[in-house]
């Protein structure tokens, strides 16, 4: 048997079900993203017009180049919106299924909570909670391994950034209680 005849098949037991219902289609996502970008372009265009988007005696005013970039962004957004509305073949294809969205949210929601927790608990405590939570609930790893790994990692990062290199990181009440 040659090496080209060997096939390795890896099955993911946590893969989303193939028959999961669709949450949204490509056309809807394309239209929503185009509308959001159009709103950003309008906001940027208005703000840069307010700042000054003309050419005066000394050259371009502060908003000149950003204003025209926002016009280009607005035009591209309108093109994307029309393409999304009038494209029937690709627009009807599934963008994400319920099972796929559940997996994405299993990462997205804790990451957003991590960003919020960093503001109140500091970077190291929030990192400890994020790492141990991911390992325990997403990775299904034993609690003691999750806690130990998270502790070792955050302690190593604390020693590296705060002690060895004296980098200012967001700190919370625990670090303040320890004198850092």
C-alpha positions as a printed NumPy array, in Angstrom:
array([[  0.   ,   0.   ,   0.   ],
       [  1.463,   3.355,  -1.001],
       [  1.21 ,   6.511,   1.074],
       [ -1.281,   7.99 ,  -1.373],
       [ -3.757,   5.188,  -0.608],
       [ -3.951,   6.041,   3.077],
       [ -6.899,   8.197,   4.024],
       [ -7.33 ,   9.631,   7.47 ],
       [-10.89 ,  10.463,   8.426],
       [-11.481,  12.516,  11.534],
       [-15.024,  12.665,  12.848],
       [-16.014,  15.558,  15.075],
       [-18.524,  14.295,  17.632],
       [-19.545,  17.869,  18.44 ],
       [-20.1  ,  18.915,  14.81 ],
       [-23.416,  20.642,  14.148],
       [-26.226,  18.491,  12.839],
       [-26.552,  18.439,   9.054],
       [-30.338,  18.811,   9.199],
       [-30.405,  21.863,  11.482],
       [-32.911,  24.53 ,  10.367],
       [-31.638,  27.713,   8.753],
       [-31.563,  30.88 ,  10.839],
       [-30.987,  33.302,   7.967],
       [-29.989,  33.396,   4.32 ],
       [-27.045,  34.992,   2.524],
       [-29.301,  37.656,   1.011],
       [-30.568,  38.87 ,   4.379],
       [-27.057,  39.05 ,   5.85 ],
       [-25.739,  40.85 ,   2.752],
       [-28.581,  43.38 ,   2.933],
       [-28.152,  44.021,   6.669],
       [-24.371,  44.452,   6.389],
       [-24.816,  46.782,   3.423],
       [-27.357,  48.863,   5.366],
       [-25.055,  49.075,   8.398],
       [-22.146,  50.167,   6.195],
       [-24.421,  52.703,   4.478],
       [-25.343,  54.167,   7.874],
       [-21.634,  54.371,   8.776],
       [-20.904,  56.084,   5.439],
       [-23.722,  58.608,   5.97 ],
       [-22.542,  59.359,   9.512],
       [-18.915,  59.759,   8.432],
       [-19.925,  61.845,   5.414],
       [-22.053,  64.178,   7.531],
       [-19.355,  64.561,  10.188],
       [-16.618,  65.235,   7.649],
       [-18.846,  67.723,   5.805],
       [-19.368,  69.472,   9.136],
       [-15.595,  69.509,   9.744],
       [-14.943,  70.886,   6.283],
       [-14.873,  68.881,   3.08 ],
       [-13.894,  71.593,   0.638],
       [-10.683,  72.95 ,  -0.779],
       [ -9.602,  76.329,   0.588],
       [ -6.665,  78.646,  -0.173],
       [ -4.221,  76.544,   1.868],
       [ -5.317,  73.181,   0.504],
       [ -7.835,  70.564,   1.533],
       [ -9.856,  71.088,   4.692],
       [ -9.663,  68.405,   7.433],
       [-12.683,  66.444,   6.218],
       [-11.895,  66.54 ,   2.491],
       [-10.373,  63.09 ,   1.985],
       [-12.496,  61.268,   4.603],
       [-15.643,  62.785,   3.071],
       [-14.854,  61.357,  -0.348],
       [-13.893,  58.021,   1.19 ],
       [-17.311,  57.957,   2.885],
       [-18.911,  58.654,  -0.528],
       [-17.051,  55.644,  -1.95 ],
       [-18.123,  53.514,   1.039],
       [-21.727,  54.663,   0.567],
       [-21.633,  53.805,  -3.14 ],
       [-20.205,  50.363,  -2.425],
       [-22.86 ,  49.837,   0.24 ],
       [-25.641,  50.778,  -2.184],
       [-24.186,  48.405,  -4.772],
       [-24.07 ,  45.63 ,  -2.165],
       [-27.646,  46.37 ,  -1.118],
       [-28.952,  46.255,  -4.693],
       [-26.951,  43.101,  -5.391],
       [-28.407,  41.464,  -2.279],
       [-31.968,  42.448,  -3.142],
       [-31.851,  41.473,  -6.82 ],
       [-29.708,  38.315,  -6.568],
       [-32.018,  35.338,  -6.217],
       [-29.695,  32.349,  -6.545],
       [-27.118,  33.184,  -3.883],
       [-29.575,  35.11 ,  -1.693],
       [-31.635,  32.019,  -0.976],
       [-28.657,  29.947,   0.21 ],
       [-28.366,  29.334,   3.933],
       [-25.945,  31.643,   5.715],
       [-26.037,  29.93 ,   9.104],
       [-28.019,  27.116,  10.663],
       [-29.307,  27.031,  14.217],
       [-26.66 ,  24.501,  15.281],
       [-23.859,  26.541,  13.699],
       [-25.112,  29.74 ,  15.333],
       [-25.231,  27.989,  18.702],
       [-21.541,  27.075,  18.339],
       [-20.6  ,  30.609,  17.334],
       [-22.538,  32.079,  20.26 ],
       [-20.773,  29.656,  22.621],
       [-17.6  ,  31.592,  21.827],
       [-18.972,  35.078,  21.12 ],
       [-21.037,  35.589,  24.288],
       [-18.247,  34.611,  26.736],
       [-15.824,  36.82 ,  24.823],
       [-18.144,  39.827,  25.151],
       [-18.596,  39.021,  28.847],
       [-14.799,  38.823,  29.168],
       [-14.472,  42.337,  27.733],
       [-17.072,  43.632,  30.189],
       [-15.553,  41.746,  33.132],
       [-12.123,  43.186,  32.33 ],
       [-13.488,  46.659,  33.096],
       [-14.582,  45.672,  36.604],
       [-12.417,  42.703,  37.637],
       [ -9.205,  43.472,  35.781],
       [ -7.521,  41.593,  32.976],
       [ -6.106,  38.735,  35.01 ],
       [ -9.247,  37.733,  36.904],
       [-11.326,  38.058,  33.741],
       [ -8.771,  35.937,  31.848],
       [ -8.863,  33.308,  34.577],
       [-12.664,  33.135,  34.339],
       [-12.634,  33.028,  30.526],
       [ -9.993,  30.313,  30.241],
       [-11.413,  28.105,  32.971],
       [-14.947,  28.599,  31.64 ],
       [-13.988,  27.71 ,  28.073],
       [-12.044,  24.665,  29.169],
       [-14.817,  23.438,  31.444],
       [-17.975,  24.193,  29.489],
       [-16.858,  24.225,  25.853],
       [-13.963,  21.777,  26.062],
       [-15.623,  19.497,  28.661],
       [-12.332,  19.261,  30.568],
       [-12.285,  18.304,  34.247],
       [-12.833,  21.204,  36.636],
       [ -9.515,  20.806,  38.448],
       [ -7.582,  20.8  ,  35.146],
       [ -9.482,  23.85 ,  33.933],
       [ -8.867,  25.807,  37.129],
       [ -5.216,  24.789,  37.35 ],
       [ -4.482,  25.642,  33.72 ],
       [ -6.261,  28.99 ,  33.983],
       [ -4.402,  29.817,  37.191],
       [ -0.984,  28.885,  35.766],
       [ -1.605,  30.836,  32.567],
       [ -2.87 ,  34.003,  34.272],
       [ -0.106,  33.838,  36.885],
       [  2.493,  33.501,  34.119],
       [  0.986,  36.462,  32.27 ],
       [  0.933,  38.523,  35.484],
       [  4.584,  37.757,  36.179],
       [  5.532,  38.433,  32.558],
       [  3.663,  41.685,  32.021],
       [  3.367,  43.286,  35.461],
       [  6.55 ,  42.164,  37.154],
       [  9.141,  41.413,  34.468],
       [  8.255,  44.078,  31.888],
       [  6.248,  46.512,  34.079],
       [  3.492,  46.893,  31.484],
       [  0.394,  48.701,  32.691],
       [ -2.571,  46.341,  32.409],
       [ -6.171,  46.82 ,  33.559],
       [ -6.343,  45.763,  37.184],
       [ -9.277,  45.08 ,  39.447],
       [-10.011,  44.744,  43.145],
       [ -7.975,  41.537,  43.58 ],
       [ -4.78 ,  43.109,  42.303],
       [ -5.46 ,  46.216,  44.428],
       [ -5.905,  44.011,  47.508],
       [ -2.566,  42.349,  46.735],
       [ -0.843,  45.72 ,  46.379],
       [ -0.499,  45.943,  42.592]])
